[in-house]
mmCIF file of C-alpha atoms in Angstrom:
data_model
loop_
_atom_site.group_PDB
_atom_site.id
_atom_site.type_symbol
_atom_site.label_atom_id
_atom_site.label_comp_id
_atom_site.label_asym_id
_atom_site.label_seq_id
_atom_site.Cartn_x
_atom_site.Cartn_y
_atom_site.Cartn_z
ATOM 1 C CA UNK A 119 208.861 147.518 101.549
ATOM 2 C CA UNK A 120 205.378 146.514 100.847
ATOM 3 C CA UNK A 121 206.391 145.708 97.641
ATOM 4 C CA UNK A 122 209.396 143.721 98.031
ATOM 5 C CA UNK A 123 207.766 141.356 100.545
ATOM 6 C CA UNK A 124 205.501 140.702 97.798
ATOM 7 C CA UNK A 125 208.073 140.022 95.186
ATOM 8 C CA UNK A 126 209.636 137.241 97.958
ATOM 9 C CA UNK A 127 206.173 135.787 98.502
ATOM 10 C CA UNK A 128 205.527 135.230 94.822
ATOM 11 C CA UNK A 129 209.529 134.202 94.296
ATOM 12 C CA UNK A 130 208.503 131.341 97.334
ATOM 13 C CA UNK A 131 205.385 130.881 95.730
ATOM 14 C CA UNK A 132 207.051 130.037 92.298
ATOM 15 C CA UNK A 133 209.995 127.855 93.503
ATOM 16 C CA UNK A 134 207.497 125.831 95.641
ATOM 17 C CA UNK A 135 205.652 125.235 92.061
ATOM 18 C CA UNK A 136 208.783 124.264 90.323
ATOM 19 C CA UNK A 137 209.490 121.853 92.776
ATOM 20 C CA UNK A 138 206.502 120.423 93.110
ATOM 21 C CA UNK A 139 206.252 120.163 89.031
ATOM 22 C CA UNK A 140 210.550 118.652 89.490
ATOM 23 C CA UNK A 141 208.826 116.118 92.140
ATOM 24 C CA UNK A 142 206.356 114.956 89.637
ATOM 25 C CA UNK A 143 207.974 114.989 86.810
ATOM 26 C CA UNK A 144 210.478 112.672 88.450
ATOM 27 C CA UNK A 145 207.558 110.482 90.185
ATOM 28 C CA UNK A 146 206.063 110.206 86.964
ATOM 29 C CA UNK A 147 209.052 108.534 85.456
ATOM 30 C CA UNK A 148 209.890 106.324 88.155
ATOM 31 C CA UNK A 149 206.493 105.114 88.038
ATOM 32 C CA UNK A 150 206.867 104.674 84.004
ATOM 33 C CA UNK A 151 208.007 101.475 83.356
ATOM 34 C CA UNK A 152 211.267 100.932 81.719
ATOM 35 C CA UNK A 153 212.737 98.803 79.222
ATOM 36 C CA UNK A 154 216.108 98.809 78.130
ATOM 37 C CA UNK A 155 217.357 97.461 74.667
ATOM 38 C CA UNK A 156 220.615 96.049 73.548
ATOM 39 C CA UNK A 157 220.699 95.792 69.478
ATOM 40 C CA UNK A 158 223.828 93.964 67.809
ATOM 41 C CA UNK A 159 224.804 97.867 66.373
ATOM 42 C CA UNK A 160 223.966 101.014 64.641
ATOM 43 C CA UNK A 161 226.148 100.875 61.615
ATOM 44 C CA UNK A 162 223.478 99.731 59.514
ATOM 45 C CA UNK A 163 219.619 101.221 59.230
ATOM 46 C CA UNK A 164 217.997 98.288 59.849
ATOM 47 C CA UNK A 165 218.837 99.054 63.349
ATOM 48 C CA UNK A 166 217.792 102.133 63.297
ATOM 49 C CA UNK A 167 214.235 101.282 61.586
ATOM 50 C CA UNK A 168 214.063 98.950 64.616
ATOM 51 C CA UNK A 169 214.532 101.811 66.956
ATOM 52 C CA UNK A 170 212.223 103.652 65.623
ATOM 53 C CA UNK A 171 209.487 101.160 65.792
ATOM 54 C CA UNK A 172 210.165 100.413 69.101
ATOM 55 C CA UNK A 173 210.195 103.938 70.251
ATOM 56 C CA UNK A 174 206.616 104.297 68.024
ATOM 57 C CA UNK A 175 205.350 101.449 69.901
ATOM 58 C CA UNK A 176 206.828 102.743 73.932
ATOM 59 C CA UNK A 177 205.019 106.078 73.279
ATOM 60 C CA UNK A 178 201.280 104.002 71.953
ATOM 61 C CA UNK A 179 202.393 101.847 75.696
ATOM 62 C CA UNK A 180 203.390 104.400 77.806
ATOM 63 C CA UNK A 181 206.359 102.589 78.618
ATOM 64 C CA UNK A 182 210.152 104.363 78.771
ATOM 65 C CA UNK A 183 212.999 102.550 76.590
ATOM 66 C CA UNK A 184 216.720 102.984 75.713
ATOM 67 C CA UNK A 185 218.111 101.673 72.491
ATOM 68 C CA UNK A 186 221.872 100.862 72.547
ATOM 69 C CA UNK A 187 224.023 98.644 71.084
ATOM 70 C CA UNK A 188 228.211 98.407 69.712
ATOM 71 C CA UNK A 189 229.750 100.581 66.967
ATOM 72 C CA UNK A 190 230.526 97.084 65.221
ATOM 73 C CA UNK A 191 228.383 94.048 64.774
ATOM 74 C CA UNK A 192 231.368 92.050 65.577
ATOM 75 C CA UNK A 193 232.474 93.646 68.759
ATOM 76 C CA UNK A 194 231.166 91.213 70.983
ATOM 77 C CA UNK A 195 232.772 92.128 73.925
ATOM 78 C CA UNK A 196 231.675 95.911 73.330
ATOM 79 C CA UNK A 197 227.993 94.325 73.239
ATOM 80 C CA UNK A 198 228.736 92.375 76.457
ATOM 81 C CA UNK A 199 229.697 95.615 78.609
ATOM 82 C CA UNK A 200 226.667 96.889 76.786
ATOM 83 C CA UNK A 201 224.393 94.672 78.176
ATOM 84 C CA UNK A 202 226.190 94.295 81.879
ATOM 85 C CA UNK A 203 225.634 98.308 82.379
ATOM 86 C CA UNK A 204 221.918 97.753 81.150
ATOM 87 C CA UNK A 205 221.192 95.266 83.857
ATOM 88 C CA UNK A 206 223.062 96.935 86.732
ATOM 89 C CA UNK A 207 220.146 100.073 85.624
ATOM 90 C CA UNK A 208 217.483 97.221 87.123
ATOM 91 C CA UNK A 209 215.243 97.454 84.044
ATOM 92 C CA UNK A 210 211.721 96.150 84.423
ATOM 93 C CA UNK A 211 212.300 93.976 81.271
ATOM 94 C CA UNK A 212 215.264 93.361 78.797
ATOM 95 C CA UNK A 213 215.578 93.296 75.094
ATOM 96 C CA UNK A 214 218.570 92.062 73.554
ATOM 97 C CA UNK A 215 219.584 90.529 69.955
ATOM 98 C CA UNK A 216 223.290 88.374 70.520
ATOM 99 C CA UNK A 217 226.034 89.160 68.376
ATOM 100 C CA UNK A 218 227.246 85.851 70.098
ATOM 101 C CA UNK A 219 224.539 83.512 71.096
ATOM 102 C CA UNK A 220 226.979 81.761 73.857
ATOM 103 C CA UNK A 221 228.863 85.013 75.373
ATOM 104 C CA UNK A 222 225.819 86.873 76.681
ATOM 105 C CA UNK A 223 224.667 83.508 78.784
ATOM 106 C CA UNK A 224 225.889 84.520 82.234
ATOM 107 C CA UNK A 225 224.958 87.822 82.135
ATOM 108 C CA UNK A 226 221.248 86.641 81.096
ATOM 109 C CA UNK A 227 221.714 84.503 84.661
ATOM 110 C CA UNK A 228 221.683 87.422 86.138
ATOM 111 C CA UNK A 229 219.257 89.585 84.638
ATOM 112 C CA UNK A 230 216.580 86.046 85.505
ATOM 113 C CA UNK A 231 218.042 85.963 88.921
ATOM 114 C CA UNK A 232 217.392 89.953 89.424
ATOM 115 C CA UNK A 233 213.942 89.082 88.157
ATOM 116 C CA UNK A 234 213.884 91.164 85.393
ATOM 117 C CA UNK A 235 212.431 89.549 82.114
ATOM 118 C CA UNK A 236 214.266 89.313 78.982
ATOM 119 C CA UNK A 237 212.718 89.087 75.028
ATOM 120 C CA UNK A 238 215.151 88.093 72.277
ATOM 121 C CA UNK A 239 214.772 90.230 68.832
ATOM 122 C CA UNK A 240 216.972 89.946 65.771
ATOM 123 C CA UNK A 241 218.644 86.897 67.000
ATOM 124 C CA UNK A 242 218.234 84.369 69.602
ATOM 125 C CA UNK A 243 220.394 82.660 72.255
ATOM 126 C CA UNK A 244 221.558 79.475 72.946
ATOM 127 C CA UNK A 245 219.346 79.743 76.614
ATOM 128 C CA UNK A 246 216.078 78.804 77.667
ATOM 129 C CA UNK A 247 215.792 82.733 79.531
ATOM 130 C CA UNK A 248 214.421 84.671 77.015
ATOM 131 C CA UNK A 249 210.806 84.361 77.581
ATOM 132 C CA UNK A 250 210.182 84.835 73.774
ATOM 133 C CA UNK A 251 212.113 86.262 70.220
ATOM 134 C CA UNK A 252 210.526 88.976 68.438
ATOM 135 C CA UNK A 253 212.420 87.826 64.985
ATOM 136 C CA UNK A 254 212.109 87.010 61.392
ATOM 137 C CA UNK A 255 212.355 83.184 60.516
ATOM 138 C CA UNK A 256 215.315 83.373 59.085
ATOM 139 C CA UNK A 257 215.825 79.952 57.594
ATOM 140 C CA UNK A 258 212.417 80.490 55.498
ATOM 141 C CA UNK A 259 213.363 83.798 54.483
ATOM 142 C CA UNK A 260 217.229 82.196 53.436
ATOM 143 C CA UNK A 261 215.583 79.644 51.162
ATOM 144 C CA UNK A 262 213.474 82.196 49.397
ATOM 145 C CA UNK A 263 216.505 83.976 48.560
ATOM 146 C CA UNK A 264 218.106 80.613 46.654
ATOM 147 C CA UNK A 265 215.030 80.344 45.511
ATOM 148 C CA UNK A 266 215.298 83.132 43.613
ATOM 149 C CA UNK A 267 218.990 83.116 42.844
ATOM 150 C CA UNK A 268 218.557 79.378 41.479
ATOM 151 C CA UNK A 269 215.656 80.819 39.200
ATOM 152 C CA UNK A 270 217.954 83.544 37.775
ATOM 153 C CA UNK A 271 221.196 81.885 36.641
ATOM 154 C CA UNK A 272 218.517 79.120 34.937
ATOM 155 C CA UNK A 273 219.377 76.243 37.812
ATOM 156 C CA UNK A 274 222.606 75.725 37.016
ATOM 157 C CA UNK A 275 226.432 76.546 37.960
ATOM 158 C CA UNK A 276 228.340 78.145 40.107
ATOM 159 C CA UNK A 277 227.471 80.191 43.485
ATOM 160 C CA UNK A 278 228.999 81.339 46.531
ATOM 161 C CA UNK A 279 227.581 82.588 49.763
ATOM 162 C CA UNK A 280 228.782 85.383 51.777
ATOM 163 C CA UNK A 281 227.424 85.482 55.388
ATOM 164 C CA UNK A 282 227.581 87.854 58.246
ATOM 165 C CA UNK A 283 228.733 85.700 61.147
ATOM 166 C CA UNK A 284 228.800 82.381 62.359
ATOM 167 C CA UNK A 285 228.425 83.502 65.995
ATOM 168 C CA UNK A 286 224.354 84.916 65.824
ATOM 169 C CA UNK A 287 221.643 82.657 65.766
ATOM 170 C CA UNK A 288 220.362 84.919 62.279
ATOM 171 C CA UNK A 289 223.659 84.574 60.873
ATOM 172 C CA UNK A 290 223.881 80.506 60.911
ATOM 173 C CA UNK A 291 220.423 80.229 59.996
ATOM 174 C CA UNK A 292 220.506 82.532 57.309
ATOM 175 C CA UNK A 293 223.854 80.223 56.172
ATOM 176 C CA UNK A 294 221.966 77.013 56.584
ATOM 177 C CA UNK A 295 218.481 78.183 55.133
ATOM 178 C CA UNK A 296 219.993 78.962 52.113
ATOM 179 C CA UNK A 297 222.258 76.214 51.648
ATOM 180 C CA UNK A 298 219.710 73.373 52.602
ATOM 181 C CA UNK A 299 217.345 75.006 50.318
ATOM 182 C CA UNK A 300 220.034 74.679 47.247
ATOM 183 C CA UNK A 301 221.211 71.127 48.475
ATOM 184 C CA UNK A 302 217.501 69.871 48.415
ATOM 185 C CA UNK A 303 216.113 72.096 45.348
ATOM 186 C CA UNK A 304 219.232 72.831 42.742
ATOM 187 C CA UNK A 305 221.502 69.593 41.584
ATOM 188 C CA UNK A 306 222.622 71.730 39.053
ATOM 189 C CA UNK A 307 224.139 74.224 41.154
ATOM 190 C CA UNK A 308 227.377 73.813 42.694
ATOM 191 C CA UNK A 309 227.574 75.837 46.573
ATOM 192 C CA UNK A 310 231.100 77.071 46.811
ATOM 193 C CA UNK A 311 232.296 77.122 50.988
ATOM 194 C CA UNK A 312 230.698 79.871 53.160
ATOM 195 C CA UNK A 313 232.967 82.997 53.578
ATOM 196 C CA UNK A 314 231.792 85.237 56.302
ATOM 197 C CA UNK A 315 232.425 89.093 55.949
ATOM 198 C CA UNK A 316 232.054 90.185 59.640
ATOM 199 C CA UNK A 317 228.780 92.790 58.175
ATOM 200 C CA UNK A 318 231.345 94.513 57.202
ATOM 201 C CA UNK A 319 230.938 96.303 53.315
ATOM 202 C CA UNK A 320 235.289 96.190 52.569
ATOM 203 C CA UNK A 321 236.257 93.361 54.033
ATOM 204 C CA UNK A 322 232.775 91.391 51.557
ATOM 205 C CA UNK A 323 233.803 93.462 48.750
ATOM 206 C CA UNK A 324 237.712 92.183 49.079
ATOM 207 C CA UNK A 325 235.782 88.519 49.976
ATOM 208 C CA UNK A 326 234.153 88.888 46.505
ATOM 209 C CA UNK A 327 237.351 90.188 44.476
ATOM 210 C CA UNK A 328 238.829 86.591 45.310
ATOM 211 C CA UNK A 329 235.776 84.668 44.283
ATOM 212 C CA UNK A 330 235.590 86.606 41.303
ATOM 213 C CA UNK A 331 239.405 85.851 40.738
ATOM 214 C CA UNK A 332 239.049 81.897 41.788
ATOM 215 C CA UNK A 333 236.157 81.321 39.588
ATOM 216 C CA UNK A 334 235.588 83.882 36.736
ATOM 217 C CA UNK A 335 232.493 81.483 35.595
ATOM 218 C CA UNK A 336 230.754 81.808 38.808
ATOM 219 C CA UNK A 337 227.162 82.732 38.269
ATOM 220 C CA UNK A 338 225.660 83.955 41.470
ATOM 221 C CA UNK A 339 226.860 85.049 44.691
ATOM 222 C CA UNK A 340 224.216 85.407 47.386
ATOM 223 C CA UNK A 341 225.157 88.426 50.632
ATOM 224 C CA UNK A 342 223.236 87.277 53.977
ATOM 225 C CA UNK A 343 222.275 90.966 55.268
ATOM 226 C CA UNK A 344 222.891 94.485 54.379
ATOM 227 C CA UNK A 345 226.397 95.139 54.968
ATOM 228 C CA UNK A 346 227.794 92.051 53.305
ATOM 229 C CA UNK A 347 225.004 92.700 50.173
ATOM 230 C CA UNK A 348 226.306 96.024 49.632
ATOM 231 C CA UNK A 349 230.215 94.757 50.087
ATOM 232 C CA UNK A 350 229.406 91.697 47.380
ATOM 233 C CA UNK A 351 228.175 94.506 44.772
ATOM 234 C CA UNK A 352 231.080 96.838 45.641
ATOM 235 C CA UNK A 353 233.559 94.400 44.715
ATOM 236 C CA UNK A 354 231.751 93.257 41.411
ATOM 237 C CA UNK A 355 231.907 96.546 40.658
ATOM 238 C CA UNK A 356 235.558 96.850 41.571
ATOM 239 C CA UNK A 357 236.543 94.170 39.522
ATOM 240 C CA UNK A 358 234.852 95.132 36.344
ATOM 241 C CA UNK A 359 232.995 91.679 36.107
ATOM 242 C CA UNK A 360 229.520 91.433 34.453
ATOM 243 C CA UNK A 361 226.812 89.216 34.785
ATOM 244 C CA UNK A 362 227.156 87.552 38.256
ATOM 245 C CA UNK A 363 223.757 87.614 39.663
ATOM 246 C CA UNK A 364 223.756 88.727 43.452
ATOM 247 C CA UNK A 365 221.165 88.144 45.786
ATOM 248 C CA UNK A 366 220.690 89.916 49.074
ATOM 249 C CA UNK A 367 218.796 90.436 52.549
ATOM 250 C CA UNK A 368 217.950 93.632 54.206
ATOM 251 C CA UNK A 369 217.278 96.986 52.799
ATOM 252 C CA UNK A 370 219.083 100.263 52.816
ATOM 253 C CA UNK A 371 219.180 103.398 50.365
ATOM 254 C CA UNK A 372 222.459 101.433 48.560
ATOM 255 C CA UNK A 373 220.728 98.186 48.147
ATOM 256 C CA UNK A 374 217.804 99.830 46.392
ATOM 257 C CA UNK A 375 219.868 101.924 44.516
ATOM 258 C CA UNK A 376 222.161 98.402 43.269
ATOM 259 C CA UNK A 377 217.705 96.774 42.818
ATOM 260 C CA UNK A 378 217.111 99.420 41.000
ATOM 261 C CA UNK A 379 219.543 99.794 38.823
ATOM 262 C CA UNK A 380 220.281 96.042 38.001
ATOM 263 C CA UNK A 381 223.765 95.629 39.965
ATOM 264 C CA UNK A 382 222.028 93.638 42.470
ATOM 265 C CA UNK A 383 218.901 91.248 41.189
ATOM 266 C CA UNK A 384 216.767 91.175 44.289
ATOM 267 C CA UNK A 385 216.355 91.201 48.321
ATOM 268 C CA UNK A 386 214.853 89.617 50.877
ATOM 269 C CA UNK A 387 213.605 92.728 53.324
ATOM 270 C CA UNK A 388 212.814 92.248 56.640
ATOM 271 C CA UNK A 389 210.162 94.256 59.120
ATOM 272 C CA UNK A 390 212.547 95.967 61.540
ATOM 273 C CA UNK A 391 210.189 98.551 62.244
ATOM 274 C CA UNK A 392 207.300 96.266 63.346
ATOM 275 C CA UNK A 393 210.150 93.792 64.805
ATOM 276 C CA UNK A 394 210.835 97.226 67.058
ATOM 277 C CA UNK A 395 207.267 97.014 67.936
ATOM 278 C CA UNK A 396 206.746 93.848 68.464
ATOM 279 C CA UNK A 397 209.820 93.372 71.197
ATOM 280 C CA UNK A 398 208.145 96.551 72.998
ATOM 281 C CA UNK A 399 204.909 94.769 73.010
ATOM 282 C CA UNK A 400 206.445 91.680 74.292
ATOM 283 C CA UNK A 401 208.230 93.291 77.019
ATOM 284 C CA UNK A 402 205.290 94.964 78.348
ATOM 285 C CA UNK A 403 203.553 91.821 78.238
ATOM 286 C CA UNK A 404 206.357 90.754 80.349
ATOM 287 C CA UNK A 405 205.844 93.422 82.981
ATOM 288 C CA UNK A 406 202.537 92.592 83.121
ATOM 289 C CA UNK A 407 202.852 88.674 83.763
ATOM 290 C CA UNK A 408 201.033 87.895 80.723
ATOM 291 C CA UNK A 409 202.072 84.659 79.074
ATOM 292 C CA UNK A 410 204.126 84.852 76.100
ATOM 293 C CA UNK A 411 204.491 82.725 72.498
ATOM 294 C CA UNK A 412 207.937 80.703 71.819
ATOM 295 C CA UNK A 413 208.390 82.983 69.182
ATOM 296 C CA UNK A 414 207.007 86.173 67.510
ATOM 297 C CA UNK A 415 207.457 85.553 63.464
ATOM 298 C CA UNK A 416 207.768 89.287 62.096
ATOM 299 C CA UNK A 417 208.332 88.392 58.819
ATOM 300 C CA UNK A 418 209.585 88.973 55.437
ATOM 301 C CA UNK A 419 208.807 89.995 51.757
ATOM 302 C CA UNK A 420 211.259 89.026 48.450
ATOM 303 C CA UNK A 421 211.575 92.588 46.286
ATOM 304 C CA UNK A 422 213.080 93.036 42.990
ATOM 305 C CA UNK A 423 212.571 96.235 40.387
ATOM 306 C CA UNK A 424 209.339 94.442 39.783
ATOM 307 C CA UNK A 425 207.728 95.109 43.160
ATOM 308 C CA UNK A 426 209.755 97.323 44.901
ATOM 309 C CA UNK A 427 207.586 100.434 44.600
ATOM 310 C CA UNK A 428 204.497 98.052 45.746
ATOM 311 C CA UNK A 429 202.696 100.143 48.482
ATOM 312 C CA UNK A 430 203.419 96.946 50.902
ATOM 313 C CA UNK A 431 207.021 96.114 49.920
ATOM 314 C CA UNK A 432 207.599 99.972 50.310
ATOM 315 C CA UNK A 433 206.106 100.432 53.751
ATOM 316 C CA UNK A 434 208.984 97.541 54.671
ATOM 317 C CA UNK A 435 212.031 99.227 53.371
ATOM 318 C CA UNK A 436 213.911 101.468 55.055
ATOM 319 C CA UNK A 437 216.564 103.795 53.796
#
């Protein structure tokens, strides 16, 4: 008897513990502040070097995040639910890069009039809300690319431009950058029409088969991100051309492999791991009332099979 009524009092004794641990552990996250993140996808590894560096940086802040975003960078209504569901959670700040820089601008009403602070990463918005963009300057990084590609085909001839989107702030700069750039810098090249491939590897690579097939002389094609890159050197390949010079942005283990083995000349790479960082930073900042820049420039780096194993262009790429 004895010892039974000593097996219930330790039995009590040890479900009042778990408890009590249950009630803190569940105090302790309450009390952790939370940010929830809304990314234009997954599809490609840039955004999943980006969640990585955010989730690096919420463990150095002590801060709790989620990191979700559409299966497609074009499903902008799938980003839109997205983003509705994180508000209703009543985040204590927002992070969000638009597929659609208009679309998202009621819902971003009511994440300001819930008081909850929103940062911009990736790609900005057409709205004065976000209190600051954790982002690469896109334009600059866009004219370094036809920088390059006019140095390669010699200044002269032919070139066409693929781009992501039209709708994102990163895909109409990273149209414009480069095409200012060549309209300013390269008489001697002639900028075919933009054709936009939706990030989307098949649907660049068939965009490319035409070019190829409308102008066989063309000498360089430049792809706006990682997605349309790798379409644009699919369909050169595809078509059994030669000696079309392409130009891309991002990284990615099939861009390097195209760098390295000449199919693709060169890249501009962003920092998605310290853009991560930076838009946890930010957000915490947020929290905190701190003031916060317009903008937080995270940068970029131009890599070709000249530099690409450089110690500070390899701590950029991801693959």
């Amino acid at each position: 008897m004895k010892i039974r009524r000593a097996g219930a009092a330790v039995a009590a004794l040890a479900l009042a513990l778990g408890l009590a641990a249950c009630s803190s552990g569940a105090g302790a996250e309450e009390d952790t502040p939370y940010i929830a993140i809304v990314s234009k996808g997954f599809q490609h590894q840039f955004w999943q070097a980006v969640k990585q560096g955010a989730q690096e940086e919420a463990e150095r802040q002590n801060v709790r995040i989620t990191f979700d975003g559409p299966a497609d960078e074009t499903d902008i209504e799938g980003q839109i639910d997205i983003l509705g569901n994180a508000i209703t959670k009543k985040p204590d700040a927002l992070g969000f890069a638009a597929i659609d820089s208009n679309a998202a601008a009621p819902l971003l009403e009511q994440a300001k009039g819930a008081g909850i602070p929103v940062i911009a990463f990736d790609s900005g918005v057409d709205s004065d809300i976000p209190l600051t963009i954790a982002a690469t300057d896109n334009k600059a990084a866009a004219a370094e690319a036809a920088k390059h590609l006019a140095d390669l085909v010699g200044g002269k001839g032919t070139v066409a431009m693929v781009v992501h989107d039209q709708t994102s702030q990163s895909g109409t700069d990273r149209r414009d950058g480069f095409a200012e750039w060549m309209k300013a810098n390269a008489p001697g090249i002639t900028l075919l029409p933009v054709q936009y491939g939706g990030s989307d590897q098949g649907k660049s690579a068939d965009i490319t088969k035409s070019i190829l097939q409308a102008h066989p002389d063309i000498a360089g094609i430049y792809g706006s991100n990682e997605g349309t890159a790798i379409g644009i050197v699919k369909g050169i390949q595809e078509s059994g051309t030669t000696g079309v010079v392409v130009v891309g942005f991002d990284s990615g283990q099939a861009q390097i492999d195209a760098i390295r083995s000449g199919l693709e000349a060169g890249a501009i790479t962003q920092d998605p791991v310290g853009m991560g960082a930076e838009l946890v930073k930010a957000a915490v900042k947020a929290i905190d009332g701190e003031d916060l820049p317009p903008s937080i420039d995270t940068g970029f780096y131009w890599y070709d099979k000249s530099n690409i194993d450089d110690p500070k262009i390899d701590a950029v790429l991801y693959e």
